[in-house]
Amino acid sequence: EPEVTQTPSHQVTQMGQEVILRCVPISNHLYFYWYRQILGQKVEFLVSFYNNEISEKSEIFDDQFSVERPDGSNFTLKIRSTKLEDSAMYFCASSDVGGGQLEQFFGPGTRLTVL
Amino acid sequence: AQSVTQPDIHITVSEGASLELRCNYSYGATPYLFWYVQSPGQGLQLLLKYFSGDTLVQGIKGFEAEFKRSQSSFNLRKPSVHWSDAAEYFCAVGVKSGNQFYFGTGTSLTVIP
């Protein structure tokens, strides 16, 4: 069964450093998403991506964040200069079409720890 | 603004007992409702979803959920819990006007022998 994969499973970084979180969505999916969950809080939407551009983003997704689909399989989230409050679990998801009524398939997450 | 509340942070049940996990949402129109489960080290797996029609929906692993518009609720139920059901459960709302999901904080389920 196809699944979304994410690497690394755990990333530790120093404050101010850049990190890139990687995701491989399901191969025939066209919509891609990043969510995050700070420990003990809700899973929060960051951004959705379709046709090589951002289709929707939340207020959390500021200039420190960027997303890219560098090739036909990977979807990345970059945080330019990490802050302590960026420590969270980051989930990638994909869906074959867009719209809030359709299932999004989630990866296992990357736990980011900023020291 | 849309929001989802899962009032129970942690629930412990005995194996074989029934289970109900609560979910309340706030949204001005009919929402699209989902329950996901996350086992340790795994991604969020869809258990079931509601879009329209019959308000009682059946999902995988013997789970069901009932949409109650009057209570703005979408509670998840299982008549007899198995030890393998121990996991984190997330309720989510999708909206017609966008792609994002709105999640609750999750309910952690522990199953005791």
PDB file of C-alpha atoms in Angstrom:
ATOM      1  CA  GLU A   1       0.000   0.000   0.000  1.00  0.00           C
ATOM      2  CA  PRO A   2       1.432   3.382  -0.955  1.00  0.00           C
ATOM      3  CA  GLU A   3       2.378   5.640   1.921  1.00  0.00           C
ATOM      4  CA  VAL A   4       3.868   9.018   2.674  1.00  0.00           C
ATOM      5  CA  THR A   5       7.397   8.866   4.029  1.00  0.00           C
ATOM      6  CA  GLN A   6       9.355  11.493   5.935  1.00  0.00           C
ATOM      7  CA  THR A   7      13.011  11.924   6.775  1.00  0.00           C
ATOM      8  CA  PRO A   8      14.584  12.262   9.194  1.00  0.00           C
ATOM      9  CA  SER A   9      12.414  10.859  11.948  1.00  0.00           C
ATOM     10  CA  HIS A  10      14.146  13.118  14.462  1.00  0.00           C
ATOM     11  CA  GLN A  11      16.204  16.244  13.841  1.00  0.00           C
ATOM     12  CA  VAL A  12      18.113  18.135  16.494  1.00  0.00           C
ATOM     13  CA  THR A  13      19.463  21.568  15.633  1.00  0.00           C
ATOM     14  CA  GLN A  14      20.847  24.677  17.242  1.00  0.00           C
ATOM     15  CA  MET A  15      18.803  27.848  17.354  1.00  0.00           C
ATOM     16  CA  GLY A  16      19.474  29.990  14.303  1.00  0.00           C
ATOM     17  CA  GLN A  17      20.380  27.077  12.070  1.00  0.00           C
ATOM     18  CA  GLU A  18      18.553  26.157   8.897  1.00  0.00           C
ATOM     19  CA  VAL A  19      16.758  22.835   8.669  1.00  0.00           C
ATOM     20  CA  ILE A  20      15.175  21.015   5.781  1.00  0.00           C
ATOM     21  CA  LEU A  21      12.529  18.420   6.433  1.00  0.00           C
ATOM     22  CA  ARG A  22      11.891  15.984   3.638  1.00  0.00           C
ATOM     23  CA  CYS A  23       8.788  14.166   2.517  1.00  0.00           C
ATOM     24  CA  VAL A  24       7.992  11.774  -0.288  1.00  0.00           C
ATOM     25  CA  PRO A  25       4.247  11.997  -0.991  1.00  0.00           C
ATOM     26  CA  ILE A  26       2.247   9.219  -2.594  1.00  0.00           C
ATOM     27  CA  SER A  27       3.313   9.110  -6.209  1.00  0.00           C
ATOM     28  CA  ASN A  28       0.095  10.002  -8.045  1.00  0.00           C
ATOM     29  CA  HIS A  29      -0.979  12.691  -5.575  1.00  0.00           C
ATOM     30  CA  LEU A  30      -1.093  16.305  -6.635  1.00  0.00           C
ATOM     31  CA  TYR A  31      -1.715  18.216  -3.399  1.00  0.00           C
ATOM     32  CA  PHE A  32       0.830  18.393  -0.615  1.00  0.00           C
ATOM     33  CA  TYR A  33       0.624  19.734   2.902  1.00  0.00           C
ATOM     34  CA  TRP A  34       2.677  20.457   5.990  1.00  0.00           C
ATOM     35  CA  TYR A  35       1.235  20.452   9.486  1.00  0.00           C
ATOM     36  CA  ARG A  36       2.944  20.731  12.834  1.00  0.00           C
ATOM     37  CA  GLN A  37       2.120  19.723  16.378  1.00  0.00           C
ATOM     38  CA  ILE A  38       3.808  21.400  19.294  1.00  0.00           C
ATOM     39  CA  LEU A  39       3.895  19.023  22.251  1.00  0.00           C
ATOM     40  CA  GLY A  40       0.528  18.945  23.982  1.00  0.00           C
ATOM     41  CA  GLN A  41      -1.141  21.214  21.447  1.00  0.00           C
ATOM     42  CA  LYS A  42      -3.293  20.822  18.350  1.00  0.00           C
ATOM     43  CA  VAL A  43      -2.061  19.642  15.000  1.00  0.00           C
ATOM     44  CA  GLU A  44      -1.868  22.927  13.058  1.00  0.00           C
ATOM     45  CA  PHE A  45      -1.967  23.527   9.339  1.00  0.00           C
ATOM     46  CA  LEU A  46       1.054  25.274   7.868  1.00  0.00           C
ATOM     47  CA  VAL A  47       0.759  25.206   4.101  1.00  0.00           C
ATOM     48  CA  SER A  48      -0.721  23.467   1.081  1.00  0.00           C
ATOM     49  CA  PHE A  49       1.021  23.188  -2.280  1.00  0.00           C
ATOM     50  CA  TYR A  50      -0.335  22.433  -5.720  1.00  0.00           C
ATOM     51  CA  ASN A  51       0.997  22.813  -9.227  1.00  0.00           C
ATOM     52  CA  ASN A  52       4.360  24.029  -7.946  1.00  0.00           C
ATOM     53  CA  GLU A  53       2.996  26.853  -5.893  1.00  0.00           C
ATOM     54  CA  ILE A  54       1.530  27.523  -2.480  1.00  0.00           C
ATOM     55  CA  SER A  55      -2.261  27.310  -2.604  1.00  0.00           C
ATOM     56  CA  GLU A  56      -2.990  28.144   1.005  1.00  0.00           C
ATOM     57  CA  LYS A  57      -0.969  29.018   4.096  1.00  0.00           C
ATOM     58  CA  SER A  58      -1.617  29.817   7.710  1.00  0.00           C
ATOM     59  CA  GLU A  59      -0.390  32.752   9.759  1.00  0.00           C
ATOM     60  CA  ILE A  60       2.227  30.434  11.238  1.00  0.00           C
ATOM     61  CA  PHE A  61       3.862  30.072   7.827  1.00  0.00           C
ATOM     62  CA  ASP A  62       5.887  33.268   7.851  1.00  0.00           C
ATOM     63  CA  ASP A  63       8.991  34.296   5.915  1.00  0.00           C
ATOM     64  CA  GLN A  64      11.105  31.849   7.912  1.00  0.00           C
ATOM     65  CA  PHE A  65       9.363  28.970   6.196  1.00  0.00           C
ATOM     66  CA  SER A  66       9.474  27.847   2.592  1.00  0.00           C
ATOM     67  CA  VAL A  67       8.388  24.777   0.670  1.00  0.00           C
ATOM     68  CA  GLU A  68       9.683  23.268  -2.486  1.00  0.00           C
ATOM     69  CA  ARG A  69       9.174  20.327  -4.757  1.00  0.00           C
ATOM     70  CA  PRO A  70      12.717  20.029  -6.050  1.00  0.00           C
ATOM     71  CA  ASP A  71      12.046  16.992  -8.190  1.00  0.00           C
ATOM     72  CA  GLY A  72       9.217  14.674  -9.115  1.00  0.00           C
ATOM     73  CA  SER A  73       9.114  12.887  -5.798  1.00  0.00           C
ATOM     74  CA  ASN A  74      10.288  15.030  -2.874  1.00  0.00           C
ATOM     75  CA  PHE A  75       8.455  17.796  -1.049  1.00  0.00           C
ATOM     76  CA  THR A  76      10.498  19.793   1.431  1.00  0.00           C
ATOM     77  CA  LEU A  77       9.886  22.234   4.249  1.00  0.00           C
ATOM     78  CA  LYS A  78      12.735  24.625   5.026  1.00  0.00           C
ATOM     79  CA  ILE A  79      13.039  26.685   8.165  1.00  0.00           C
ATOM     80  CA  ARG A  80      15.688  29.329   7.567  1.00  0.00           C
ATOM     81  CA  SER A  81      16.661  30.318  11.081  1.00  0.00           C
ATOM     82  CA  THR A  82      15.154  28.033  13.670  1.00  0.00           C
ATOM     83  CA  LYS A  83      13.765  29.320  16.946  1.00  0.00           C
ATOM     84  CA  LEU A  84      13.135  27.429  20.151  1.00  0.00           C
ATOM     85  CA  GLU A  85       9.410  27.607  19.508  1.00  0.00           C
ATOM     86  CA  ASP A  86       9.825  25.745  16.220  1.00  0.00           C
ATOM     87  CA  SER A  87      10.369  22.562  18.233  1.00  0.00           C
ATOM     88  CA  ALA A  88       7.473  20.341  17.212  1.00  0.00           C
ATOM     89  CA  MET A  89       6.410  17.277  15.276  1.00  0.00           C
ATOM     90  CA  TYR A  90       6.063  18.124  11.601  1.00  0.00           C
ATOM     91  CA  PHE A  91       3.689  16.069   9.494  1.00  0.00           C
ATOM     92  CA  CYS A  92       3.635  15.919   5.727  1.00  0.00           C
ATOM     93  CA  ALA A  93       0.450  14.884   3.932  1.00  0.00           C
ATOM     94  CA  SER A  94      -0.736  14.421   0.379  1.00  0.00           C
ATOM     95  CA  SER A  95      -4.019  13.969  -1.442  1.00  0.00           C
ATOM     96  CA  ASP A  96      -4.888  13.135  -5.016  1.00  0.00           C
ATOM     97  CA  VAL A  97      -7.163  16.149  -5.364  1.00  0.00           C
ATOM     98  CA  GLY A  98      -7.817  19.199  -3.244  1.00  0.00           C
ATOM     99  CA  GLY A  99     -10.783  20.244  -1.173  1.00  0.00           C
ATOM    100  CA  GLY A 100     -11.620  19.811   2.457  1.00  0.00           C
ATOM    101  CA  GLN A 101     -13.791  16.800   1.825  1.00  0.00           C
ATOM    102  CA  LEU A 102     -11.032  14.525   0.665  1.00  0.00           C
ATOM    103  CA  GLU A 103      -8.794  12.303   2.713  1.00  0.00           C
ATOM    104  CA  GLN A 104      -5.280  13.471   3.284  1.00  0.00           C
ATOM    105  CA  PHE A 105      -2.657  10.763   3.729  1.00  0.00           C
ATOM    106  CA  PHE A 106      -0.158  11.540   6.446  1.00  0.00           C
ATOM    107  CA  GLY A 107       3.441  10.563   6.995  1.00  0.00           C
ATOM    108  CA  PRO A 108       4.867   9.442  10.361  1.00  0.00           C
ATOM    109  CA  GLY A 109       6.261  12.868  11.143  1.00  0.00           C
ATOM    110  CA  THR A 110       9.642  14.416  11.859  1.00  0.00           C
ATOM    111  CA  ARG A 111      10.319  15.491  15.402  1.00  0.00           C
ATOM    112  CA  LEU A 112      12.300  18.718  15.350  1.00  0.00           C
ATOM    113  CA  THR A 113      14.133  19.735  18.497  1.00  0.00           C
ATOM    114  CA  VAL A 114      15.697  23.197  18.569  1.00  0.00           C
ATOM    115  CA  LEU A 115      18.273  23.739  21.310  1.00  0.00           C
TER     116      LEU A 115
ATOM    117  CA  ALA B   1     -13.478  30.521  12.841  1.00  0.00           C
ATOM    118  CA  GLN B   2     -13.336  26.772  12.623  1.00  0.00           C
ATOM    119  CA  SER B   3     -12.175  24.810  15.638  1.00  0.00           C
ATOM    120  CA  VAL B   4     -12.204  21.287  16.972  1.00  0.00           C
ATOM    121  CA  THR B   5     -12.306  20.282  20.626  1.00  0.00           C
ATOM    122  CA  GLN B   6     -11.429  16.927  22.052  1.00  0.00           C
ATOM    123  CA  PRO B   7     -12.246  17.298  25.739  1.00  0.00           C
ATOM    124  CA  ASP B   8     -10.497  14.131  26.890  1.00  0.00           C
ATOM    125  CA  ILE B   9      -6.716  14.307  26.822  1.00  0.00           C
ATOM    126  CA  HIS B  10      -6.256  10.769  28.062  1.00  0.00           C
ATOM    127  CA  ILE B  11      -8.635   7.822  28.471  1.00  0.00           C
ATOM    128  CA  THR B  12      -7.965   4.423  30.002  1.00  0.00           C
ATOM    129  CA  VAL B  13     -10.271   1.495  29.314  1.00  0.00           C
ATOM    130  CA  SER B  14     -10.148  -2.213  29.999  1.00  0.00           C
ATOM    131  CA  GLU B  15      -9.783  -4.596  27.119  1.00  0.00           C
ATOM    132  CA  GLY B  16     -13.233  -5.692  25.977  1.00  0.00           C
ATOM    133  CA  ALA B  17     -14.938  -2.611  27.347  1.00  0.00           C
ATOM    134  CA  SER B  18     -16.748  -0.126  25.157  1.00  0.00           C
ATOM    135  CA  LEU B  19     -15.164   3.159  24.125  1.00  0.00           C
ATOM    136  CA  GLU B  20     -16.397   6.595  23.239  1.00  0.00           C
ATOM    137  CA  LEU B  21     -14.057   9.450  22.302  1.00  0.00           C
ATOM    138  CA  ARG B  22     -15.619  12.876  22.150  1.00  0.00           C
ATOM    139  CA  CYS B  23     -15.207  15.472  19.430  1.00  0.00           C
ATOM    140  CA  ASN B  24     -16.958  18.821  19.116  1.00  0.00           C
ATOM    141  CA  TYR B  25     -16.489  21.243  16.270  1.00  0.00           C
ATOM    142  CA  SER B  26     -17.283  24.831  15.499  1.00  0.00           C
ATOM    143  CA  TYR B  27     -18.087  25.647  11.887  1.00  0.00           C
ATOM    144  CA  GLY B  28     -20.826  27.664  10.235  1.00  0.00           C
ATOM    145  CA  ALA B  29     -21.763  25.146   7.573  1.00  0.00           C
ATOM    146  CA  THR B  30     -21.879  21.375   7.306  1.00  0.00           C
ATOM    147  CA  PRO B  31     -18.341  20.211   7.907  1.00  0.00           C
ATOM    148  CA  TYR B  32     -16.429  17.305   6.537  1.00  0.00           C
ATOM    149  CA  LEU B  33     -15.441  15.227   9.554  1.00  0.00           C
ATOM    150  CA  PHE B  34     -12.622  12.773  10.023  1.00  0.00           C
ATOM    151  CA  TRP B  35     -11.138  10.577  12.705  1.00  0.00           C
ATOM    152  CA  TYR B  36      -7.475   9.642  12.440  1.00  0.00           C
ATOM    153  CA  VAL B  37      -5.426   7.311  14.620  1.00  0.00           C
ATOM    154  CA  GLN B  38      -1.712   7.474  15.255  1.00  0.00           C
ATOM    155  CA  SER B  39       0.214   4.536  16.648  1.00  0.00           C
ATOM    156  CA  PRO B  40       3.730   5.171  17.948  1.00  0.00           C
ATOM    157  CA  GLY B  41       6.157   5.818  15.098  1.00  0.00           C
ATOM    158  CA  GLN B  42       3.383   5.728  12.524  1.00  0.00           C
ATOM    159  CA  GLY B  43       1.605   8.352  10.467  1.00  0.00           C
ATOM    160  CA  LEU B  44      -1.968   9.454  10.952  1.00  0.00           C
ATOM    161  CA  GLN B  45      -4.227   6.723   9.590  1.00  0.00           C
ATOM    162  CA  LEU B  46      -7.788   7.489   8.575  1.00  0.00           C
ATOM    163  CA  LEU B  47     -10.382   5.568  10.603  1.00  0.00           C
ATOM    164  CA  LEU B  48     -13.536   7.018   9.079  1.00  0.00           C
ATOM    165  CA  LYS B  49     -15.054  10.121   7.562  1.00  0.00           C
ATOM    166  CA  TYR B  50     -18.402  11.853   7.219  1.00  0.00           C
ATOM    167  CA  PHE B  51     -19.432  14.043   4.310  1.00  0.00           C
ATOM    168  CA  SER B  52     -23.202  13.738   4.068  1.00  0.00           C
ATOM    169  CA  GLY B  53     -26.032  11.241   4.245  1.00  0.00           C
ATOM    170  CA  ASP B  54     -26.333   8.675   6.994  1.00  0.00           C
ATOM    171  CA  THR B  55     -25.116  10.253  10.211  1.00  0.00           C
ATOM    172  CA  LEU B  56     -23.742   6.983  11.546  1.00  0.00           C
ATOM    173  CA  VAL B  57     -20.589   6.041   9.690  1.00  0.00           C
ATOM    174  CA  GLN B  58     -18.616   2.860   9.890  1.00  0.00           C
ATOM    175  CA  GLY B  59     -14.862   2.767   9.711  1.00  0.00           C
ATOM    176  CA  ILE B  60     -11.977   0.396   9.849  1.00  0.00           C
ATOM    177  CA  LYS B  61     -11.002  -1.727  12.856  1.00  0.00           C
ATOM    178  CA  GLY B  62     -14.600  -1.888  14.113  1.00  0.00           C
ATOM    179  CA  PHE B  63     -14.917   1.842  14.806  1.00  0.00           C
ATOM    180  CA  GLU B  64     -17.985   3.944  14.125  1.00  0.00           C
ATOM    181  CA  ALA B  65     -18.884   7.578  14.617  1.00  0.00           C
ATOM    182  CA  GLU B  66     -22.112   9.513  14.735  1.00  0.00           C
ATOM    183  CA  PHE B  67     -22.580  13.029  13.430  1.00  0.00           C
ATOM    184  CA  LYS B  68     -24.989  15.036  15.564  1.00  0.00           C
ATOM    185  CA  ARG B  69     -25.605  18.427  14.035  1.00  0.00           C
ATOM    186  CA  SER B  70     -27.616  19.688  17.005  1.00  0.00           C
ATOM    187  CA  GLN B  71     -24.694  19.009  19.331  1.00  0.00           C
ATOM    188  CA  SER B  72     -21.928  19.854  16.836  1.00  0.00           C
ATOM    189  CA  SER B  73     -20.392  16.525  17.719  1.00  0.00           C
ATOM    190  CA  PHE B  74     -18.774  13.617  15.954  1.00  0.00           C
ATOM    191  CA  ASN B  75     -17.997  11.073  18.667  1.00  0.00           C
ATOM    192  CA  LEU B  76     -16.021   7.942  17.933  1.00  0.00           C
ATOM    193  CA  ARG B  77     -17.179   4.635  19.365  1.00  0.00           C
ATOM    194  CA  LYS B  78     -16.131   1.036  19.529  1.00  0.00           C
ATOM    195  CA  PRO B  79     -18.187  -1.645  21.311  1.00  0.00           C
ATOM    196  CA  SER B  80     -15.240  -3.762  22.449  1.00  0.00           C
ATOM    197  CA  VAL B  81     -11.717  -2.400  22.681  1.00  0.00           C
ATOM    198  CA  HIS B  82      -8.665  -4.488  21.853  1.00  0.00           C
ATOM    199  CA  TRP B  83      -5.190  -3.950  23.304  1.00  0.00           C
ATOM    200  CA  SER B  84      -3.978  -2.977  19.818  1.00  0.00           C
ATOM    201  CA  ASP B  85      -6.316   0.035  19.855  1.00  0.00           C
ATOM    202  CA  ALA B  86      -3.991   1.850  22.248  1.00  0.00           C
ATOM    203  CA  ALA B  87      -2.930   4.933  20.303  1.00  0.00           C
ATOM    204  CA  GLU B  88      -3.515   8.653  19.851  1.00  0.00           C
ATOM    205  CA  TYR B  89      -6.834   9.594  18.211  1.00  0.00           C
ATOM    206  CA  PHE B  90      -7.400  12.836  16.339  1.00  0.00           C
ATOM    207  CA  CYS B  91     -10.642  14.373  15.198  1.00  0.00           C
ATOM    208  CA  ALA B  92     -10.402  16.723  12.204  1.00  0.00           C
ATOM    209  CA  VAL B  93     -12.663  19.026  10.221  1.00  0.00           C
ATOM    210  CA  GLY B  94     -12.312  19.863   6.538  1.00  0.00           C
ATOM    211  CA  VAL B  95     -14.097  22.823   4.991  1.00  0.00           C
ATOM    212  CA  LYS B  96     -15.502  23.298   1.514  1.00  0.00           C
ATOM    213  CA  SER B  97     -13.702  26.586   0.967  1.00  0.00           C
ATOM    214  CA  GLY B  98     -10.188  25.334   1.467  1.00  0.00           C
ATOM    215  CA  ASN B  99      -7.754  22.474   1.596  1.00  0.00           C
ATOM    216  CA  GLN B 100      -6.630  22.527   5.193  1.00  0.00           C
ATOM    217  CA  PHE B 101      -7.833  20.340   7.997  1.00  0.00           C
ATOM    218  CA  TYR B 102      -8.502  21.618  11.490  1.00  0.00           C
ATOM    219  CA  PHE B 103      -7.460  19.175  14.168  1.00  0.00           C
ATOM    220  CA  GLY B 104      -8.255  18.665  17.801  1.00  0.00           C
ATOM    221  CA  THR B 105      -5.524  18.186  20.385  1.00  0.00           C
ATOM    222  CA  GLY B 106      -5.944  14.435  20.323  1.00  0.00           C
ATOM    223  CA  THR B 107      -6.990  11.815  22.865  1.00  0.00           C
ATOM    224  CA  SER B 108      -4.475   9.283  24.083  1.00  0.00           C
ATOM    225  CA  LEU B 109      -6.037   5.866  24.658  1.00  0.00           C
ATOM    226  CA  THR B 110      -4.539   3.333  27.060  1.00  0.00           C
ATOM    227  CA  VAL B 111      -5.956  -0.196  27.138  1.00  0.00           C
ATOM    228  CA  ILE B 112      -5.422  -2.261  30.260  1.00  0.00           C
ATOM    229  CA  PRO B 113      -5.785  -6.053  30.492  1.00  0.00           C
TER     230      PRO B 113
END
